PDB file of C-alpha atoms in Angstrom:
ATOM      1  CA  UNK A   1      99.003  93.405 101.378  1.00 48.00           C
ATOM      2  CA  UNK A   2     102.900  93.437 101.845  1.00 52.00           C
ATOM      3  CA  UNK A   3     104.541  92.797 105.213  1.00 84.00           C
ATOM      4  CA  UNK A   4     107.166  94.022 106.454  1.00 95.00           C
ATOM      5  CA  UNK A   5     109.872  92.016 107.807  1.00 97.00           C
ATOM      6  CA  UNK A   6     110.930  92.563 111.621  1.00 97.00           C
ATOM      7  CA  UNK A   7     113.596  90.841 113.419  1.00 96.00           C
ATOM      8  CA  UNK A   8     111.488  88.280 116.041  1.00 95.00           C
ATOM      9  CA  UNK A   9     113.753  89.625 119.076  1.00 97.00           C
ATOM     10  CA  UNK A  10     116.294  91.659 120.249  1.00 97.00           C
ATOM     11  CA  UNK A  11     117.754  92.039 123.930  1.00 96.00           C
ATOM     12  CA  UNK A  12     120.031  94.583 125.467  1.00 96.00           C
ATOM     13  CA  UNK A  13     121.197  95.694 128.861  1.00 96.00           C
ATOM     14  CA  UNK A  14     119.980  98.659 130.695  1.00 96.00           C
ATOM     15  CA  UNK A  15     121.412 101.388 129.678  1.00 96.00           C
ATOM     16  CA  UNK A  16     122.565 100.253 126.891  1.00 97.00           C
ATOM     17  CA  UNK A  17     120.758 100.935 122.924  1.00 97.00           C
ATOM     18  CA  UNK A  18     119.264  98.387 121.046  1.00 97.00           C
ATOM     19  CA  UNK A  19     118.076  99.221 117.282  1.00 98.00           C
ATOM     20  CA  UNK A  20     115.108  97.191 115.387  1.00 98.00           C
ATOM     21  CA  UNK A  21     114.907  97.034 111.534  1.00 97.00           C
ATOM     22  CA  UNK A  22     111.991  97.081 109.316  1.00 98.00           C
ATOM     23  CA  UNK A  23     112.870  96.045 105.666  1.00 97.00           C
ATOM     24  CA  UNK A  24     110.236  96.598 102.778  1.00 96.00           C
ATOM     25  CA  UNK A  25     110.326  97.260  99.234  1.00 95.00           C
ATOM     26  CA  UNK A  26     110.159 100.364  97.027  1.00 95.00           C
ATOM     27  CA  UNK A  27     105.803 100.029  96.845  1.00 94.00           C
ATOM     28  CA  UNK A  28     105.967 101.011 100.750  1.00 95.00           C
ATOM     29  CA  UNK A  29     109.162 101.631 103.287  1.00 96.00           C
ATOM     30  CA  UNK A  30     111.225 103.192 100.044  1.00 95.00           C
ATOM     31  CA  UNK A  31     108.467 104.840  98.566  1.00 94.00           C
ATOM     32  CA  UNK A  32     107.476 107.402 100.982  1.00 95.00           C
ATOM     33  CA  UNK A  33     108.171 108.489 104.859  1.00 96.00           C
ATOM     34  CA  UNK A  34     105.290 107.652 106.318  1.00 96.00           C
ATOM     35  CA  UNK A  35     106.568 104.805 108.572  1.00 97.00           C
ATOM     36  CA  UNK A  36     105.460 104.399 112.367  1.00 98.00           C
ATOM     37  CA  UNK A  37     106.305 102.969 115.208  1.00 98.00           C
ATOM     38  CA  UNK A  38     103.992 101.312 117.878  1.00 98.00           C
ATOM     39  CA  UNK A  39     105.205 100.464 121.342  1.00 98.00           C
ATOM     40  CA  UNK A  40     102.139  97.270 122.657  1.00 98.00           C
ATOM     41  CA  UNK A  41     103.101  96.125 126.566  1.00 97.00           C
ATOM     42  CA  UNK A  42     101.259  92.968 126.956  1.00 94.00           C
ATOM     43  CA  UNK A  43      97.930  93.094 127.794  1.00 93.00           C
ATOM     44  CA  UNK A  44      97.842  96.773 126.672  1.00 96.00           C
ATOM     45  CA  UNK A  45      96.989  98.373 123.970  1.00 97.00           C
ATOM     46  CA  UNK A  46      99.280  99.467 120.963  1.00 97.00           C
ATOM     47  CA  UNK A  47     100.818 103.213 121.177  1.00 97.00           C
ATOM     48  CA  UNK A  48     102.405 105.501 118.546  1.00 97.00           C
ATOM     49  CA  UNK A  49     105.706 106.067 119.827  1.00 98.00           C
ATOM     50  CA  UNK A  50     107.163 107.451 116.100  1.00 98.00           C
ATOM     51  CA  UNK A  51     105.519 109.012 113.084  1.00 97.00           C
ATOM     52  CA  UNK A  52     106.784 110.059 109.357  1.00 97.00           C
ATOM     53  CA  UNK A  53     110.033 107.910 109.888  1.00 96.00           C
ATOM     54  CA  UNK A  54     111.474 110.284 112.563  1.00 97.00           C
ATOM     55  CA  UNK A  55     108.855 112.266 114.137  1.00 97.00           C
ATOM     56  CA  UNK A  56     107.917 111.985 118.108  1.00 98.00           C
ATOM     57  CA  UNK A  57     104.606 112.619 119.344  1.00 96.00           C
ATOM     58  CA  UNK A  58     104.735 114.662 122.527  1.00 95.00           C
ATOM     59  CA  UNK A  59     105.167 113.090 125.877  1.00 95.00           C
ATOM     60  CA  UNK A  60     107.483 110.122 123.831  1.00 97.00           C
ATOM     61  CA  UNK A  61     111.053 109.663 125.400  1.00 96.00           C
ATOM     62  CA  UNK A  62     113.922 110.770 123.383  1.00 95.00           C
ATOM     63  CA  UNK A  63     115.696 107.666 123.850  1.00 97.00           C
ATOM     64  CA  UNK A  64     113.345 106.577 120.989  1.00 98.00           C
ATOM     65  CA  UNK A  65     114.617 107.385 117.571  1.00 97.00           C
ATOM     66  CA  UNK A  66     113.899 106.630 113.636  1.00 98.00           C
ATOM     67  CA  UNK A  67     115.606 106.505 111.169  1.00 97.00           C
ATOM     68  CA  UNK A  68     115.154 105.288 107.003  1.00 97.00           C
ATOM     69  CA  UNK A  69     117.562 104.648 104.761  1.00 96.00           C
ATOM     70  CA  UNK A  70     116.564 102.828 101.095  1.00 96.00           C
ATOM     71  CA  UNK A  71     113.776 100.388 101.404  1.00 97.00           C
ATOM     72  CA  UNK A  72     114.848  99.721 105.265  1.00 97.00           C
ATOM     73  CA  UNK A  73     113.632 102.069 108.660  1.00 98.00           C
ATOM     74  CA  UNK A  74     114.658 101.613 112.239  1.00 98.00           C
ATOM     75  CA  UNK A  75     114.013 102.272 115.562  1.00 98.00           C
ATOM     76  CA  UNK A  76     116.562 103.176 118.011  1.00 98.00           C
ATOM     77  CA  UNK A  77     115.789 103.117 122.054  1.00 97.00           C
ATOM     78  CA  UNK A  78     119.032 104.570 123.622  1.00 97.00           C
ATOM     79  CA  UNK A  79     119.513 104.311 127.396  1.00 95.00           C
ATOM     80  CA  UNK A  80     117.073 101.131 127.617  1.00 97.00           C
ATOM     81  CA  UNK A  81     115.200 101.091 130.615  1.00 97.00           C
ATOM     82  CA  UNK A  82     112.911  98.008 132.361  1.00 96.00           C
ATOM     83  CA  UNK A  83     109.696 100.010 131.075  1.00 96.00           C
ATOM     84  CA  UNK A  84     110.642  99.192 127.139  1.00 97.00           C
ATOM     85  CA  UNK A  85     110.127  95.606 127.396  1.00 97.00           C
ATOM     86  CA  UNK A  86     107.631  95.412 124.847  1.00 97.00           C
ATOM     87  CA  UNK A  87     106.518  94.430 121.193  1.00 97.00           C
ATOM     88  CA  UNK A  88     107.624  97.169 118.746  1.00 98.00           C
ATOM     89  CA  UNK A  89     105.647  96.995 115.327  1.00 98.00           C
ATOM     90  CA  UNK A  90     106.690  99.086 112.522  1.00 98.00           C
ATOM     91  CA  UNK A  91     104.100 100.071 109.864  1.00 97.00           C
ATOM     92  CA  UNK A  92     103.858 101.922 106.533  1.00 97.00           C
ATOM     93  CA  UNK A  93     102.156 103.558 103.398  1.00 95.00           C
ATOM     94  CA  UNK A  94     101.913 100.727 100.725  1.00 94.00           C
ATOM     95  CA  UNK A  95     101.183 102.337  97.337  1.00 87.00           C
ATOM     96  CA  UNK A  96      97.797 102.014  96.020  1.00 82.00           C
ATOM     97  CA  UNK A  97      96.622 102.831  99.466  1.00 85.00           C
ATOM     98  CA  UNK A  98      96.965 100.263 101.910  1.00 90.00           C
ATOM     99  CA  UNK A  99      98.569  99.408 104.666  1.00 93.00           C
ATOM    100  CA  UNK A 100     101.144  96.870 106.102  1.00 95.00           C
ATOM    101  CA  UNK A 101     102.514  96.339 109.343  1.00 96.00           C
ATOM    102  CA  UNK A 102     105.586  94.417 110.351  1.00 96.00           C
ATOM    103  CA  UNK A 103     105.300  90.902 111.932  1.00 95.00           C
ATOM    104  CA  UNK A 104     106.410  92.567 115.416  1.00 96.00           C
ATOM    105  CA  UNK A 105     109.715  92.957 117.184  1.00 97.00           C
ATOM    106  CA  UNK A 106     109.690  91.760 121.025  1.00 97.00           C
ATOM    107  CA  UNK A 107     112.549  93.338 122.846  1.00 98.00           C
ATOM    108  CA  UNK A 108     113.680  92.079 126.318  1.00 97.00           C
ATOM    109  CA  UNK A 109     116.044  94.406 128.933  1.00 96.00           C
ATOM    110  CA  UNK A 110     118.547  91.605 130.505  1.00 93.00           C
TER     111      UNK A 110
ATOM    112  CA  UNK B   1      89.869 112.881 127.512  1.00 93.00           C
ATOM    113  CA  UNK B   2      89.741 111.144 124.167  1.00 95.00           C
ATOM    114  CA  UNK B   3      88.590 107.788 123.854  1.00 97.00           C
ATOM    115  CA  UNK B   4      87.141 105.255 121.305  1.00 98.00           C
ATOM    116  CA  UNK B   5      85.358 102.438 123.084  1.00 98.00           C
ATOM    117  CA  UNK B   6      84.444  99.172 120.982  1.00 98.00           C
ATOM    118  CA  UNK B   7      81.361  96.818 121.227  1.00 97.00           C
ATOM    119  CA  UNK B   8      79.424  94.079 119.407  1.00 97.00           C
ATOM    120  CA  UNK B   9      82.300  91.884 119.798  1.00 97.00           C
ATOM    121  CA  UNK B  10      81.724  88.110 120.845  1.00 97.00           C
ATOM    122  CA  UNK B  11      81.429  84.324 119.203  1.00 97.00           C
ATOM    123  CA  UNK B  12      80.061  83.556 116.017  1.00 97.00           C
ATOM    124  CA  UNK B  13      79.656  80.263 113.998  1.00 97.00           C
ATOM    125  CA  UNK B  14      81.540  80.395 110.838  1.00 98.00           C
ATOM    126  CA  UNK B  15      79.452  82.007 107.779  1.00 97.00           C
ATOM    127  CA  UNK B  16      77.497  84.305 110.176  1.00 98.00           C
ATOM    128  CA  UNK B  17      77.259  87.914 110.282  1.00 98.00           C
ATOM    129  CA  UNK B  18      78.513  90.027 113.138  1.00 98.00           C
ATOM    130  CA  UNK B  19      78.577  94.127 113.417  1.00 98.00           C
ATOM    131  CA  UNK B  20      81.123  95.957 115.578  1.00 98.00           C
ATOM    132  CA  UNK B  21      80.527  99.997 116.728  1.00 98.00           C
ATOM    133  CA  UNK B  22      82.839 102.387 118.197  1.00 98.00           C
ATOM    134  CA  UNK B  23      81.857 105.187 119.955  1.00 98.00           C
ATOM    135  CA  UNK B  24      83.823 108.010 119.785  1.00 98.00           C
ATOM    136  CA  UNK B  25      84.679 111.067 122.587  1.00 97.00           C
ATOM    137  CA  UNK B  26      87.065 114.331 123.610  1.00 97.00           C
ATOM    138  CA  UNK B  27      87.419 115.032 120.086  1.00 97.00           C
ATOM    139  CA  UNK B  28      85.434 116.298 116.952  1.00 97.00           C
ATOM    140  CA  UNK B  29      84.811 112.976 115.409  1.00 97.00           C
ATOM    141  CA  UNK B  30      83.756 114.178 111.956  1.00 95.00           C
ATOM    142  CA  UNK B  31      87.296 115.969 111.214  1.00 97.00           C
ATOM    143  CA  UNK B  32      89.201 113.291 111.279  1.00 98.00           C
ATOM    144  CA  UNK B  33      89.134 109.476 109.285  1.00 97.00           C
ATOM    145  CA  UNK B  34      89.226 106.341 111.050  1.00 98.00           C
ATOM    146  CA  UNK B  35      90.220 103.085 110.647  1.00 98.00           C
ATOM    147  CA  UNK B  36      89.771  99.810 112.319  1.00 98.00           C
ATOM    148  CA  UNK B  37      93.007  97.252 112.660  1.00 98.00           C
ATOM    149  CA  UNK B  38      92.723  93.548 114.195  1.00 98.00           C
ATOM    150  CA  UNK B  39      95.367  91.550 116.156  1.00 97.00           C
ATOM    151  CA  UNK B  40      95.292  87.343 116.391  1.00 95.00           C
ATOM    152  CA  UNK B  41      95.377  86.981 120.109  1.00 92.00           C
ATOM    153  CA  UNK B  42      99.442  86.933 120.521  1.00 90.00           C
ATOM    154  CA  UNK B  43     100.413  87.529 117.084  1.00 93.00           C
ATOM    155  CA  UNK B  44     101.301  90.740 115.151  1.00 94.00           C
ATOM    156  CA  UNK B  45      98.774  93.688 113.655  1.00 96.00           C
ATOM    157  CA  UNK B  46      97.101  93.788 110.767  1.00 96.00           C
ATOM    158  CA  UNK B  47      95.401  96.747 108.566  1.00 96.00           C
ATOM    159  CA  UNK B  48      91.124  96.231 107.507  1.00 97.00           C
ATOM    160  CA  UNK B  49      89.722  99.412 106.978  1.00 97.00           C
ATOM    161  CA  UNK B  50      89.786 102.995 106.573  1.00 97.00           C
ATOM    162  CA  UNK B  51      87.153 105.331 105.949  1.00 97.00           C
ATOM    163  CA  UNK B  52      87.017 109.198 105.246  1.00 97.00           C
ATOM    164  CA  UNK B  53      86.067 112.417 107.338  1.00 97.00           C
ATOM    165  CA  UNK B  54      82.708 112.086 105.111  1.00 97.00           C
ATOM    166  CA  UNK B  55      82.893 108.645 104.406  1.00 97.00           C
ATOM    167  CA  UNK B  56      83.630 109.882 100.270  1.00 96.00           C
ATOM    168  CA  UNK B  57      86.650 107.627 100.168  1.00 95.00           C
ATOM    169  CA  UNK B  58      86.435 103.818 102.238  1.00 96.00           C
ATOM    170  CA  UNK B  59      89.449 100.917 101.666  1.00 95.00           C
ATOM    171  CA  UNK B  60      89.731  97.283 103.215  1.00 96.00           C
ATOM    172  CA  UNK B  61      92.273  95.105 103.092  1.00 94.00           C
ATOM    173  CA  UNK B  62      93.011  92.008 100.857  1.00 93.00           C
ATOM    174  CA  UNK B  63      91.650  89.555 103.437  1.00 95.00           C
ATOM    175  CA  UNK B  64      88.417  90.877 104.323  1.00 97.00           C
ATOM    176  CA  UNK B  65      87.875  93.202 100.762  1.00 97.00           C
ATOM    177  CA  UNK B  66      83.845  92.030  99.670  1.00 97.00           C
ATOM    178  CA  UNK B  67      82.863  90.732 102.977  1.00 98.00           C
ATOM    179  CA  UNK B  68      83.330  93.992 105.482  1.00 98.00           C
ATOM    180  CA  UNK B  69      81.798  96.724 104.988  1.00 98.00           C
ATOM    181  CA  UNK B  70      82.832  99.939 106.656  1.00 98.00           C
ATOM    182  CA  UNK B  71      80.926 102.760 107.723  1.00 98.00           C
ATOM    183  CA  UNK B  72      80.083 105.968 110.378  1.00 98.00           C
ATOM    184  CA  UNK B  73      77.832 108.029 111.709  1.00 98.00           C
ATOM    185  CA  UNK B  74      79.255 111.355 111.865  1.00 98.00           C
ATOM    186  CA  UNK B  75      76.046 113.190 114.205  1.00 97.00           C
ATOM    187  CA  UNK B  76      76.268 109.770 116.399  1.00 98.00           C
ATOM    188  CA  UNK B  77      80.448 109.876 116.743  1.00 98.00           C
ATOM    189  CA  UNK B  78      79.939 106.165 115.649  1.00 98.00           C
ATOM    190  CA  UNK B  79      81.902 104.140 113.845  1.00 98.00           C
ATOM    191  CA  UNK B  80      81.044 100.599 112.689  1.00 98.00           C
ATOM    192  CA  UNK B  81      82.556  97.454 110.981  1.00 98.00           C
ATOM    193  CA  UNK B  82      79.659  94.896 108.833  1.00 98.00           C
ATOM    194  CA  UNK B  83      81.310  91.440 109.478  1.00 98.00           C
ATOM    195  CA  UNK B  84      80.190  88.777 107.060  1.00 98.00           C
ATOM    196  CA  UNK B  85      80.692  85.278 105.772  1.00 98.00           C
ATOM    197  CA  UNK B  86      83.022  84.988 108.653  1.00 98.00           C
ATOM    198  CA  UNK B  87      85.821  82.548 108.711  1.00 98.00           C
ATOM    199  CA  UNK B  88      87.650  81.320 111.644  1.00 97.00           C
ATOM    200  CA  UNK B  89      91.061  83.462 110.655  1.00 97.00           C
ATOM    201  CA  UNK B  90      88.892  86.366 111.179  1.00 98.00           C
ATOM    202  CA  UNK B  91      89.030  85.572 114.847  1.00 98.00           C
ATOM    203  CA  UNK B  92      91.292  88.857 116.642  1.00 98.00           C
ATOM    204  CA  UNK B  93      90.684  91.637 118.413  1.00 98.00           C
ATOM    205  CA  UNK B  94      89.464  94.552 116.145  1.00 98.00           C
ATOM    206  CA  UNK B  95      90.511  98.195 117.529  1.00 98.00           C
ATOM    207  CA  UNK B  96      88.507 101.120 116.210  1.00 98.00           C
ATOM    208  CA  UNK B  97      91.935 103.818 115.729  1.00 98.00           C
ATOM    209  CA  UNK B  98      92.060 107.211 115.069  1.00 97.00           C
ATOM    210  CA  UNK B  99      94.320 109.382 112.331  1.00 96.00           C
ATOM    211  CA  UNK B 100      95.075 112.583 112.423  1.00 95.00           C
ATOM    212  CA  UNK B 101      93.981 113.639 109.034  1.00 96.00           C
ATOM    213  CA  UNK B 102      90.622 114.024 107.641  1.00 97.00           C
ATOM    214  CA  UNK B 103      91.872 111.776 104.335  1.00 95.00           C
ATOM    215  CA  UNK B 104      93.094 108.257 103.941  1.00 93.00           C
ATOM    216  CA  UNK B 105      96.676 108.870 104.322  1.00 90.00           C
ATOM    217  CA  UNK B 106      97.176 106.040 106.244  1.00 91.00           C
ATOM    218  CA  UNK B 107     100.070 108.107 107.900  1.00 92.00           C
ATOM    219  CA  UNK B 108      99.840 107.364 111.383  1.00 95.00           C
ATOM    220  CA  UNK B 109      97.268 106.663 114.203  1.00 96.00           C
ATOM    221  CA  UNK B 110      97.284 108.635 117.623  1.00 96.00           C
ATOM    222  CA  UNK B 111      94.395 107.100 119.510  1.00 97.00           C
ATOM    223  CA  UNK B 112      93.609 103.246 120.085  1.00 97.00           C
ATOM    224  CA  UNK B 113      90.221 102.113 121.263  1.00 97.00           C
ATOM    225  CA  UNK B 114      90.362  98.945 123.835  1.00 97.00           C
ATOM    226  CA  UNK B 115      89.342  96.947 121.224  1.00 97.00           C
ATOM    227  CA  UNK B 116      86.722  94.233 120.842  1.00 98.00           C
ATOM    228  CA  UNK B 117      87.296  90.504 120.817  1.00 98.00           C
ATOM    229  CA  UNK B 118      85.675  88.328 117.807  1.00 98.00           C
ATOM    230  CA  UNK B 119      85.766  84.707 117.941  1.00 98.00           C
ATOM    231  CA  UNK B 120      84.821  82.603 115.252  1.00 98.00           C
ATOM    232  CA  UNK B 121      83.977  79.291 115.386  1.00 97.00           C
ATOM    233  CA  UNK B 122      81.238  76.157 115.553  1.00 95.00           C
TER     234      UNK B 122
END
């Protein structure tokens, strides 16, 4: 199984946006749009937060974007708040059906 | 109120067998396919099984392909996970996750159990 590769850590401000990148190949990220997002506090569990690159479940923030573009997808939170600090792992189709998930992005609010 | 609740998790000596279940609630368990997903205490998320609606179509993952086994029990809303020949990398919590499609699309999943610790080692 691929993984994806995931910056280790980004920090912003509040209020300001921070973006986190997820960079795979052609076999998953470039292949199709069926890259997530999953928001883990510590201690908690992991939750969907984006779906099919750009796609909010309900009751998500709209501060919290995706986006795709070639073999690379991101995630966008706009007006970061104290309640984002959190992993972020992205995850996606791999052709020949699997699965791969990045290594994990932990963002911090300064 | 959906929820997937995990058990049969605990230590195990390296080589042994171990079997997790997942109970399953709030929703109609046998229209949907399932999959379980483990995390190394502290470390990132990893993908080990998916099976079917009806169980016709079941995948694992590189690392645990020929020594998992994956199954459920649609009339008990059960899910479970056959752990063998267990190696001490297999040591994570395992979460029992729901999709949203009856297929292995491996698109997204909406509902995380608590998960169940496994620990492996002499």
């Amino acid at each position: 199984q691929s993984a994806l590769a995931q910056p280790r850590s980004v920090s912003g401000s509040p209020g300001q946006s921070v973006t986190i990148s997820c960079s795979g190949t052609s076999r998953d990220v470039g292949g199709y749009n069926y890259v997530s997002w999953y928001q883990q506090h510590p201690g908690k569990v992991p939750k969907l937060i984006i779906y099919d690159v750009n796609e909010r479940p309900s009751g998500v923030p709209d501060r919290f974007s995706g986006s795709k573009s070639g073999n690379a997808a991101s995630l966008t939170i706009s007006g970061l708040q104290a309640e984002d600090e959190a992993d972020y792992y992205c995850c996606s189709y791999v052709d020949s059906d699997t699965l791969a998930f990045g290594g994990g992005t932990k963002v911090t609010v300064l | 109120e959906v929820q997937l609740v995990e058990s049969g998790g605990g230590l195990v000596q390296p080589g042994r067998s171990l079997r997790l279940s997942c109970i399953a609630s709030g929703f109609t368990f046998d229209d949907f396919a399932m999959y379980w997903v483990r995390q190394v205490p502290g470390k990132g998320l990893e993908w080990v099984s998916g099976i079917s609606w009806n169980s016709g179509t079941i995948g694992h993952g590189d690392s645990v392909k020929g020594r998992f086994t994956t199954s459920r029990d649609n009339a008990k809303n059960s899910l479970h996970l056959e752990m063998s020949s267990l190696r001490p990398e297999d040591t994570a919590f395992y979460y029992c996750v729901k999709s949203t499609s009856r297929w292995l699309d491996f698109r997204y999943f909406d509902i995380w159990g608590r998960g169940a610790l496994v620990t492996v080692s002499s």
